[in-house]
Amino acid sequence: MVNRRNVIKMGAAAALLAPFAGFTTVARAIAQDAPLFRFGIVADPQYAPVVPNLKSNRYYANSLWKLSEAIEAFNQEELQFVATLGDIIDRHWKSFNHILPLYDKLKHEHFFLLGNHDYDVAPEYLTSVVRTTGLEKAYYDFAGGGHRFIVLDGNDVSLFAPPKDDPRREVAAKRLEELKAKGAENAQSWNGSVSDEQFAWLEDTMKKAQSVGEKAIVMCHYPVFPPNIHNLWDSERIVSLLSGFDNFVAFFNGHNHAGNYGEAEGKHFVTFKGMVDTPDTTAYSVVDVYADRIEIRGVGREENRTLKI
């Protein structure tokens, strides 16, 4: 049976399994100072049909029109894909039914990362979140334009995403307790971490990308650098691993709605601003990838950035 959910799933599968060639060759792009390819970024729509939280400046219901406007703008661009960096919803399972249909109007391939709020649903729905957003697995990778895109699942070991009796919850409780004992600022129950299995997969995927000459852009809902209250619990080991690869270019994430930026040894760590914040100002981006730099064209609250490679 073909329905909207199945179409979303097929679209996500196509984006992940079919490498894209980019707009032009590296040599021609350098000669013409043209982008190799471009893609769209949305962070933290965090939709819910509820009244605004004036204290935190979050206008949950307004994300429907903000996302609709962003999709209309994306459709005017030549993009390889659009990535939503997590927190598609704020709470309630029914919120997915309101916001996911908006993506049907998007002309480009799209995929989701999952955030902590995407799991703020009734316990019986926890194991359905990944499938509902068109994914086969919450962490994955794909290639295109001479780049390897690596998507991490920061909810993997957390207090909220695994089912109630999953052993990862015990691991999460132990990790959080150890961080609190150290006085770590990111020792927050609404953060998470990657499993040892996922960490090994990340290292192996980076090695494979390096071996075939692909530059790597890593994406996650949670930041890892610079140090911040919103960072993954195991951010330090991830930064250490990625910094050891000369093909690692940038780390893109959401979660911290105020946005952030850090550079370590020429590697870029960009936190994109949350779309849900403010009553009437949006936040999204178009990212142009050149041979020697990445240009981020921010809209609304999101700022423009040039990241030299």
mmCIF file of C-alpha atoms in Angstrom:
data_model
loop_
_atom_site.group_PDB
_atom_site.id
_atom_site.type_symbol
_atom_site.label_atom_id
_atom_site.label_comp_id
_atom_site.label_asym_id
_atom_site.label_seq_id
_atom_site.Cartn_x
_atom_site.Cartn_y
_atom_site.Cartn_z
ATOM 1 C CA MET A 1 0.000 0.000 0.000
ATOM 2 C CA VAL A 2 1.424 3.374 -1.002
ATOM 3 C CA ASN A 3 0.628 6.233 1.361
ATOM 4 C CA ARG A 4 2.342 9.407 2.536
ATOM 5 C CA ARG A 5 4.491 7.588 5.085
ATOM 6 C CA ASN A 6 5.696 5.110 2.455
ATOM 7 C CA VAL A 7 6.528 7.914 0.050
ATOM 8 C CA ILE A 8 8.578 9.621 2.763
ATOM 9 C CA LYS A 9 10.392 6.372 3.392
ATOM 10 C CA MET A 10 11.146 5.806 -0.299
ATOM 11 C CA GLY A 11 12.371 9.381 -0.652
ATOM 12 C CA ALA A 12 14.713 9.020 2.310
ATOM 13 C CA ALA A 13 16.033 5.722 0.990
ATOM 14 C CA ALA A 14 16.775 7.295 -2.389
ATOM 15 C CA ALA A 15 18.695 10.130 -0.750
ATOM 16 C CA LEU A 16 20.789 7.728 1.289
ATOM 17 C CA LEU A 17 21.483 5.069 -1.321
ATOM 18 C CA ALA A 18 22.005 7.041 -4.528
ATOM 19 C CA PRO A 19 25.288 9.029 -4.536
ATOM 20 C CA PHE A 20 25.008 12.393 -6.249
ATOM 21 C CA ALA A 21 27.579 13.632 -8.735
ATOM 22 C CA GLY A 22 27.509 17.320 -7.870
ATOM 23 C CA PHE A 23 27.119 20.216 -10.253
ATOM 24 C CA THR A 24 30.557 20.079 -11.851
ATOM 25 C CA THR A 25 34.067 18.646 -11.560
ATOM 26 C CA VAL A 26 36.480 19.885 -8.916
ATOM 27 C CA ALA A 27 38.846 21.292 -11.558
ATOM 28 C CA ARG A 28 36.086 23.221 -13.309
ATOM 29 C CA ALA A 29 34.622 24.406 -10.000
ATOM 30 C CA ILE A 30 38.013 25.802 -8.973
ATOM 31 C CA ALA A 31 38.516 27.493 -12.349
ATOM 32 C CA GLN A 32 35.042 29.080 -12.256
ATOM 33 C CA ASP A 33 34.906 29.570 -8.478
ATOM 34 C CA ALA A 34 31.619 27.667 -8.543
ATOM 35 C CA PRO A 35 30.099 25.407 -5.873
ATOM 36 C CA LEU A 36 30.420 21.663 -6.235
ATOM 37 C CA PHE A 37 26.901 21.292 -4.823
ATOM 38 C CA ARG A 38 24.546 22.836 -2.286
ATOM 39 C CA PHE A 39 22.015 21.669 0.257
ATOM 40 C CA GLY A 40 19.480 23.048 2.729
ATOM 41 C CA ILE A 41 19.545 22.967 6.537
ATOM 42 C CA VAL A 42 16.711 23.306 9.045
ATOM 43 C CA ALA A 43 17.333 23.020 12.781
ATOM 44 C CA ASP A 44 14.802 22.507 15.565
ATOM 45 C CA PRO A 45 11.368 23.281 14.142
ATOM 46 C CA GLN A 46 10.140 21.697 17.395
ATOM 47 C CA TYR A 47 6.499 21.884 16.391
ATOM 48 C CA ALA A 48 3.612 21.270 18.781
ATOM 49 C CA PRO A 49 0.001 22.531 18.724
ATOM 50 C CA VAL A 50 0.422 24.314 22.041
ATOM 51 C CA VAL A 51 0.636 27.881 23.330
ATOM 52 C CA PRO A 52 4.056 29.597 23.219
ATOM 53 C CA ASN A 53 6.539 29.365 26.053
ATOM 54 C CA LEU A 54 7.195 33.062 26.537
ATOM 55 C CA LYS A 55 9.930 32.485 29.109
ATOM 56 C CA SER A 56 12.063 30.478 26.666
ATOM 57 C CA ASN A 57 10.828 32.452 23.630
ATOM 58 C CA ARG A 58 9.556 29.362 21.815
ATOM 59 C CA TYR A 59 6.561 29.560 19.527
ATOM 60 C CA TYR A 60 5.904 25.914 18.750
ATOM 61 C CA ALA A 61 2.841 26.212 16.507
ATOM 62 C CA ASN A 62 4.462 28.935 14.350
ATOM 63 C CA SER A 63 6.958 26.416 13.001
ATOM 64 C CA LEU A 64 4.326 25.190 10.540
ATOM 65 C CA TRP A 65 4.300 28.442 8.575
ATOM 66 C CA LYS A 66 8.035 28.972 9.068
ATOM 67 C CA LEU A 67 8.826 25.531 7.653
ATOM 68 C CA SER A 68 6.348 26.044 4.803
ATOM 69 C CA GLU A 69 8.148 29.265 3.842
ATOM 70 C CA ALA A 70 11.537 27.541 4.068
ATOM 71 C CA ILE A 71 10.376 24.701 1.815
ATOM 72 C CA GLU A 72 9.044 27.198 -0.716
ATOM 73 C CA ALA A 73 12.436 28.950 -0.713
ATOM 74 C CA PHE A 74 14.320 25.647 -0.979
ATOM 75 C CA ASN A 75 12.240 24.753 -4.033
ATOM 76 C CA GLN A 76 13.646 27.833 -5.787
ATOM 77 C CA GLU A 77 17.198 26.554 -5.295
ATOM 78 C CA GLU A 78 19.139 23.792 -7.005
ATOM 79 C CA LEU A 79 19.791 21.551 -4.002
ATOM 80 C CA GLN A 80 21.020 18.008 -3.643
ATOM 81 C CA PHE A 81 19.073 17.501 -0.422
ATOM 82 C CA VAL A 82 17.574 19.148 2.666
ATOM 83 C CA ALA A 83 18.550 17.966 6.145
ATOM 84 C CA THR A 84 16.512 18.644 9.290
ATOM 85 C CA LEU A 85 18.881 18.505 12.258
ATOM 86 C CA GLY A 86 16.485 17.060 14.815
ATOM 87 C CA ASP A 87 13.669 18.134 17.123
ATOM 88 C CA ILE A 88 11.105 17.955 14.369
ATOM 89 C CA ILE A 89 8.475 18.056 17.092
ATOM 90 C CA ASP A 90 8.453 19.314 20.653
ATOM 91 C CA ARG A 91 6.122 16.731 22.185
ATOM 92 C CA HIS A 92 3.097 14.490 21.526
ATOM 93 C CA TRP A 93 3.016 11.727 18.934
ATOM 94 C CA LYS A 94 0.240 13.465 16.975
ATOM 95 C CA SER A 95 2.583 16.365 16.225
ATOM 96 C CA PHE A 96 4.326 14.228 13.582
ATOM 97 C CA ASN A 97 1.025 14.022 11.698
ATOM 98 C CA HIS A 98 0.902 17.814 11.477
ATOM 99 C CA ILE A 99 4.463 18.631 10.402
ATOM 100 C CA LEU A 100 5.650 15.701 8.290
ATOM 101 C CA PRO A 101 3.116 16.331 5.473
ATOM 102 C CA LEU A 102 4.762 19.711 4.838
ATOM 103 C CA TYR A 103 7.812 17.918 3.476
ATOM 104 C CA ASP A 104 5.670 16.379 0.714
ATOM 105 C CA LYS A 105 5.849 19.756 -1.039
ATOM 106 C CA LEU A 106 9.651 19.733 -1.055
ATOM 107 C CA LYS A 107 11.053 19.036 -4.545
ATOM 108 C CA HIS A 108 14.375 17.779 -3.221
ATOM 109 C CA GLU A 109 15.418 14.639 -1.406
ATOM 110 C CA HIS A 110 15.287 15.123 2.341
ATOM 111 C CA PHE A 111 16.191 13.272 5.477
ATOM 112 C CA PHE A 112 15.993 13.725 9.213
ATOM 113 C CA LEU A 113 18.288 13.564 12.184
ATOM 114 C CA LEU A 114 16.519 12.852 15.447
ATOM 115 C CA GLY A 115 16.674 14.998 18.575
ATOM 116 C CA ASN A 116 15.690 14.590 22.192
ATOM 117 C CA HIS A 117 12.244 16.155 21.714
ATOM 118 C CA ASP A 118 11.410 13.697 18.935
ATOM 119 C CA TYR A 119 11.285 11.075 21.684
ATOM 120 C CA ASP A 120 9.038 13.113 23.991
ATOM 121 C CA VAL A 121 6.154 10.796 23.145
ATOM 122 C CA ALA A 122 4.236 8.077 24.961
ATOM 123 C CA PRO A 123 6.447 5.049 25.800
ATOM 124 C CA GLU A 124 4.608 2.768 23.362
ATOM 125 C CA TYR A 125 5.722 4.962 20.446
ATOM 126 C CA LEU A 126 9.457 5.107 21.218
ATOM 127 C CA THR A 127 10.369 2.235 18.891
ATOM 128 C CA SER A 128 8.360 3.812 16.046
ATOM 129 C CA VAL A 129 10.064 7.219 15.876
ATOM 130 C CA VAL A 130 12.816 6.136 13.466
ATOM 131 C CA ARG A 131 10.435 4.376 11.094
ATOM 132 C CA THR A 132 7.895 7.217 11.163
ATOM 133 C CA THR A 133 10.510 9.706 9.960
ATOM 134 C CA GLY A 134 11.400 7.492 7.000
ATOM 135 C CA LEU A 135 14.665 6.115 8.342
ATOM 136 C CA GLU A 136 15.854 2.547 8.583
ATOM 137 C CA LYS A 137 18.396 3.435 11.248
ATOM 138 C CA ALA A 138 19.052 6.560 13.303
ATOM 139 C CA TYR A 139 22.729 6.755 12.278
ATOM 140 C CA TYR A 140 23.875 6.313 8.709
ATOM 141 C CA ASP A 141 26.063 7.744 5.941
ATOM 142 C CA PHE A 142 25.902 8.570 2.251
ATOM 143 C CA ALA A 143 28.184 10.069 -0.383
ATOM 144 C CA GLY A 144 28.066 12.706 -3.089
ATOM 145 C CA GLY A 145 30.149 15.390 -4.754
ATOM 146 C CA GLY A 146 33.390 13.987 -3.386
ATOM 147 C CA HIS A 147 32.082 14.127 0.180
ATOM 148 C CA ARG A 148 30.943 11.591 2.746
ATOM 149 C CA PHE A 149 28.075 12.704 4.954
ATOM 150 C CA ILE A 150 28.017 10.946 8.316
ATOM 151 C CA VAL A 151 24.886 11.235 10.443
ATOM 152 C CA LEU A 152 25.245 10.460 14.146
ATOM 153 C CA ASP A 153 22.531 9.434 16.595
ATOM 154 C CA GLY A 154 23.127 11.296 19.850
ATOM 155 C CA ASN A 155 20.054 9.694 21.403
ATOM 156 C CA ASP A 156 21.596 6.235 21.121
ATOM 157 C CA VAL A 157 22.604 6.040 24.789
ATOM 158 C CA SER A 158 20.240 8.350 26.657
ATOM 159 C CA LEU A 159 17.622 8.366 29.379
ATOM 160 C CA PHE A 160 14.696 8.909 27.003
ATOM 161 C CA ALA A 161 15.113 7.303 23.552
ATOM 162 C CA PRO A 162 15.747 3.594 24.245
ATOM 163 C CA PRO A 163 12.703 1.556 25.312
ATOM 164 C CA LYS A 164 12.114 1.274 29.053
ATOM 165 C CA ASP A 165 13.925 -2.041 29.621
ATOM 166 C CA ASP A 166 16.734 -1.440 27.126
ATOM 167 C CA PRO A 167 20.194 -1.884 28.752
ATOM 168 C CA ARG A 168 21.347 1.363 27.121
ATOM 169 C CA ARG A 169 19.330 3.229 29.746
ATOM 170 C CA GLU A 170 21.542 1.786 32.472
ATOM 171 C CA VAL A 171 24.654 2.779 30.535
ATOM 172 C CA ALA A 172 23.192 6.264 30.118
ATOM 173 C CA ALA A 173 22.485 6.631 33.830
ATOM 174 C CA LYS A 174 26.049 5.621 34.639
ATOM 175 C CA ARG A 175 27.549 8.044 32.103
ATOM 176 C CA LEU A 176 25.443 10.913 33.396
ATOM 177 C CA GLU A 177 26.342 10.126 37.014
ATOM 178 C CA GLU A 178 30.054 10.118 36.160
ATOM 179 C CA LEU A 179 29.774 13.452 34.362
ATOM 180 C CA LYS A 180 27.905 15.029 37.258
ATOM 181 C CA ALA A 181 30.619 13.818 39.625
ATOM 182 C CA LYS A 182 33.146 15.703 37.479
ATOM 183 C CA GLY A 183 31.013 18.841 37.491
ATOM 184 C CA ALA A 184 30.658 18.750 33.698
ATOM 185 C CA GLU A 185 28.366 21.476 32.352
ATOM 186 C CA ASN A 186 26.845 19.122 29.760
ATOM 187 C CA ALA A 187 25.794 16.636 32.461
ATOM 188 C CA GLN A 188 22.146 17.236 31.621
ATOM 189 C CA SER A 189 19.398 14.635 31.418
ATOM 190 C CA TRP A 190 18.204 16.066 28.094
ATOM 191 C CA ASN A 191 21.541 15.344 26.398
ATOM 192 C CA GLY A 192 22.695 11.934 25.216
ATOM 193 C CA SER A 193 25.647 10.045 23.769
ATOM 194 C CA VAL A 194 26.652 7.480 21.180
ATOM 195 C CA SER A 195 27.097 3.804 21.941
ATOM 196 C CA ASP A 196 30.510 2.169 21.708
ATOM 197 C CA GLU A 197 29.172 0.297 18.681
ATOM 198 C CA GLN A 198 28.236 3.557 16.940
ATOM 199 C CA PHE A 199 31.573 5.120 17.885
ATOM 200 C CA ALA A 200 33.422 2.178 16.269
ATOM 201 C CA TRP A 201 31.209 2.589 13.189
ATOM 202 C CA LEU A 202 32.101 6.304 13.028
ATOM 203 C CA GLU A 203 35.810 5.537 13.099
ATOM 204 C CA ASP A 204 35.459 2.847 10.439
ATOM 205 C CA THR A 205 33.348 5.124 8.210
ATOM 206 C CA MET A 206 35.882 7.944 8.509
ATOM 207 C CA LYS A 207 38.687 5.553 7.530
ATOM 208 C CA LYS A 208 36.764 4.346 4.487
ATOM 209 C CA ALA A 209 36.053 7.913 3.400
ATOM 210 C CA GLN A 210 39.707 8.838 3.791
ATOM 211 C CA SER A 211 40.840 5.805 1.810
ATOM 212 C CA VAL A 212 38.791 6.842 -1.248
ATOM 213 C CA GLY A 213 39.638 10.556 -1.020
ATOM 214 C CA GLU A 214 36.280 11.800 0.276
ATOM 215 C CA LYS A 215 36.018 14.853 2.509
ATOM 216 C CA ALA A 216 33.771 14.218 5.525
ATOM 217 C CA ILE A 217 30.954 16.366 6.885
ATOM 218 C CA VAL A 218 29.482 15.002 10.117
ATOM 219 C CA MET A 219 25.977 15.867 11.299
ATOM 220 C CA CYS A 220 24.268 15.333 14.633
ATOM 221 C CA HIS A 221 21.442 16.909 16.596
ATOM 222 C CA TYR A 222 23.822 17.615 19.485
ATOM 223 C CA PRO A 223 26.956 19.778 19.406
ATOM 224 C CA VAL A 224 30.379 18.493 20.429
ATOM 225 C CA PHE A 225 32.501 21.675 20.300
ATOM 226 C CA PRO A 226 33.164 24.218 21.734
ATOM 227 C CA PRO A 227 32.372 23.132 25.328
ATOM 228 C CA ASN A 228 28.741 23.926 26.064
ATOM 229 C CA ILE A 229 25.851 22.884 28.284
ATOM 230 C CA HIS A 230 24.151 21.283 25.250
ATOM 231 C CA ASN A 231 27.031 19.030 24.152
ATOM 232 C CA LEU A 232 26.917 15.276 23.832
ATOM 233 C CA TRP A 233 28.052 13.531 27.002
ATOM 234 C CA ASP A 234 30.910 11.916 25.065
ATOM 235 C CA SER A 235 31.746 14.962 22.968
ATOM 236 C CA GLU A 236 35.433 14.891 23.884
ATOM 237 C CA ARG A 237 36.097 11.452 22.420
ATOM 238 C CA ILE A 238 34.220 12.369 19.237
ATOM 239 C CA VAL A 239 36.190 15.595 18.734
ATOM 240 C CA SER A 240 39.424 13.724 19.421
ATOM 241 C CA LEU A 241 38.568 11.053 16.861
ATOM 242 C CA LEU A 242 37.432 13.416 14.111
ATOM 243 C CA SER A 243 40.364 15.789 14.582
ATOM 244 C CA GLY A 244 42.707 12.917 13.788
ATOM 245 C CA PHE A 245 41.454 12.702 10.200
ATOM 246 C CA ASP A 246 42.730 15.201 7.649
ATOM 247 C CA ASN A 247 39.627 14.636 5.488
ATOM 248 C CA PHE A 248 37.268 15.815 8.245
ATOM 249 C CA VAL A 249 35.902 19.228 7.261
ATOM 250 C CA ALA A 250 32.953 20.230 9.419
ATOM 251 C CA PHE A 251 30.462 19.198 12.091
ATOM 252 C CA PHE A 252 26.896 20.532 11.734
ATOM 253 C CA ASN A 253 24.281 20.333 14.506
ATOM 254 C CA GLY A 254 21.284 21.940 16.184
ATOM 255 C CA HIS A 255 19.992 21.531 19.795
ATOM 256 C CA ASN A 256 21.403 24.832 21.099
ATOM 257 C CA HIS A 257 18.812 27.236 19.698
ATOM 258 C CA ALA A 258 21.031 30.273 20.207
ATOM 259 C CA GLY A 259 23.544 28.899 17.700
ATOM 260 C CA ASN A 260 27.285 28.603 18.162
ATOM 261 C CA TYR A 261 30.571 28.206 16.318
ATOM 262 C CA GLY A 262 34.004 26.843 17.086
ATOM 263 C CA GLU A 263 37.157 26.025 15.158
ATOM 264 C CA ALA A 264 39.735 23.469 16.184
ATOM 265 C CA GLU A 265 42.843 22.877 14.074
ATOM 266 C CA GLY A 266 41.126 24.238 10.991
ATOM 267 C CA LYS A 267 38.012 22.074 11.487
ATOM 268 C CA HIS A 268 34.650 23.797 11.752
ATOM 269 C CA PHE A 269 31.882 23.122 14.281
ATOM 270 C CA VAL A 270 28.633 24.943 13.484
ATOM 271 C CA THR A 271 25.508 24.992 15.642
ATOM 272 C CA PHE A 272 22.539 26.183 13.591
ATOM 273 C CA LYS A 273 19.912 28.349 15.273
ATOM 274 C CA GLY A 274 16.499 26.923 16.155
ATOM 275 C CA MET A 275 13.557 27.675 13.867
ATOM 276 C CA VAL A 276 11.093 27.500 16.787
ATOM 277 C CA ASP A 277 12.443 30.579 18.552
ATOM 278 C CA THR A 278 10.775 34.005 18.277
ATOM 279 C CA PRO A 279 7.200 34.659 17.136
ATOM 280 C CA ASP A 280 7.858 35.942 13.627
ATOM 281 C CA THR A 281 11.491 35.411 12.618
ATOM 282 C CA THR A 282 12.550 32.167 10.961
ATOM 283 C CA ALA A 283 15.931 30.393 10.803
ATOM 284 C CA TYR A 284 17.239 28.102 8.066
ATOM 285 C CA SER A 285 20.179 27.960 5.673
ATOM 286 C CA VAL A 286 21.436 27.065 2.227
ATOM 287 C CA VAL A 287 24.945 25.604 2.239
ATOM 288 C CA ASP A 288 27.187 25.975 -0.832
ATOM 289 C CA VAL A 289 30.123 23.566 -0.869
ATOM 290 C CA TYR A 290 33.174 24.720 -2.851
ATOM 291 C CA ALA A 291 36.476 22.961 -3.365
ATOM 292 C CA ASP A 292 38.216 25.305 -0.912
ATOM 293 C CA ARG A 293 35.412 26.536 1.366
ATOM 294 C CA ILE A 294 31.835 26.173 2.566
ATOM 295 C CA GLU A 295 29.501 29.158 2.297
ATOM 296 C CA ILE A 296 26.491 29.197 4.626
ATOM 297 C CA ARG A 297 23.730 31.545 3.513
ATOM 298 C CA GLY A 298 21.580 32.134 6.550
ATOM 299 C CA VAL A 299 17.961 33.280 6.480
ATOM 300 C CA GLY A 300 16.220 35.080 9.336
ATOM 301 C CA ARG A 301 18.069 34.572 12.610
ATOM 302 C CA GLU A 302 20.710 32.360 10.984
ATOM 303 C CA GLU A 303 23.881 34.201 10.014
ATOM 304 C CA ASN A 304 26.119 33.933 6.977
ATOM 305 C CA ARG A 305 29.421 32.121 7.408
ATOM 306 C CA THR A 306 32.458 31.305 5.283
ATOM 307 C CA LEU A 307 34.289 28.161 6.392
ATOM 308 C CA LYS A 308 37.680 27.822 4.739
ATOM 309 C CA ILE A 309 38.834 24.307 3.986
#
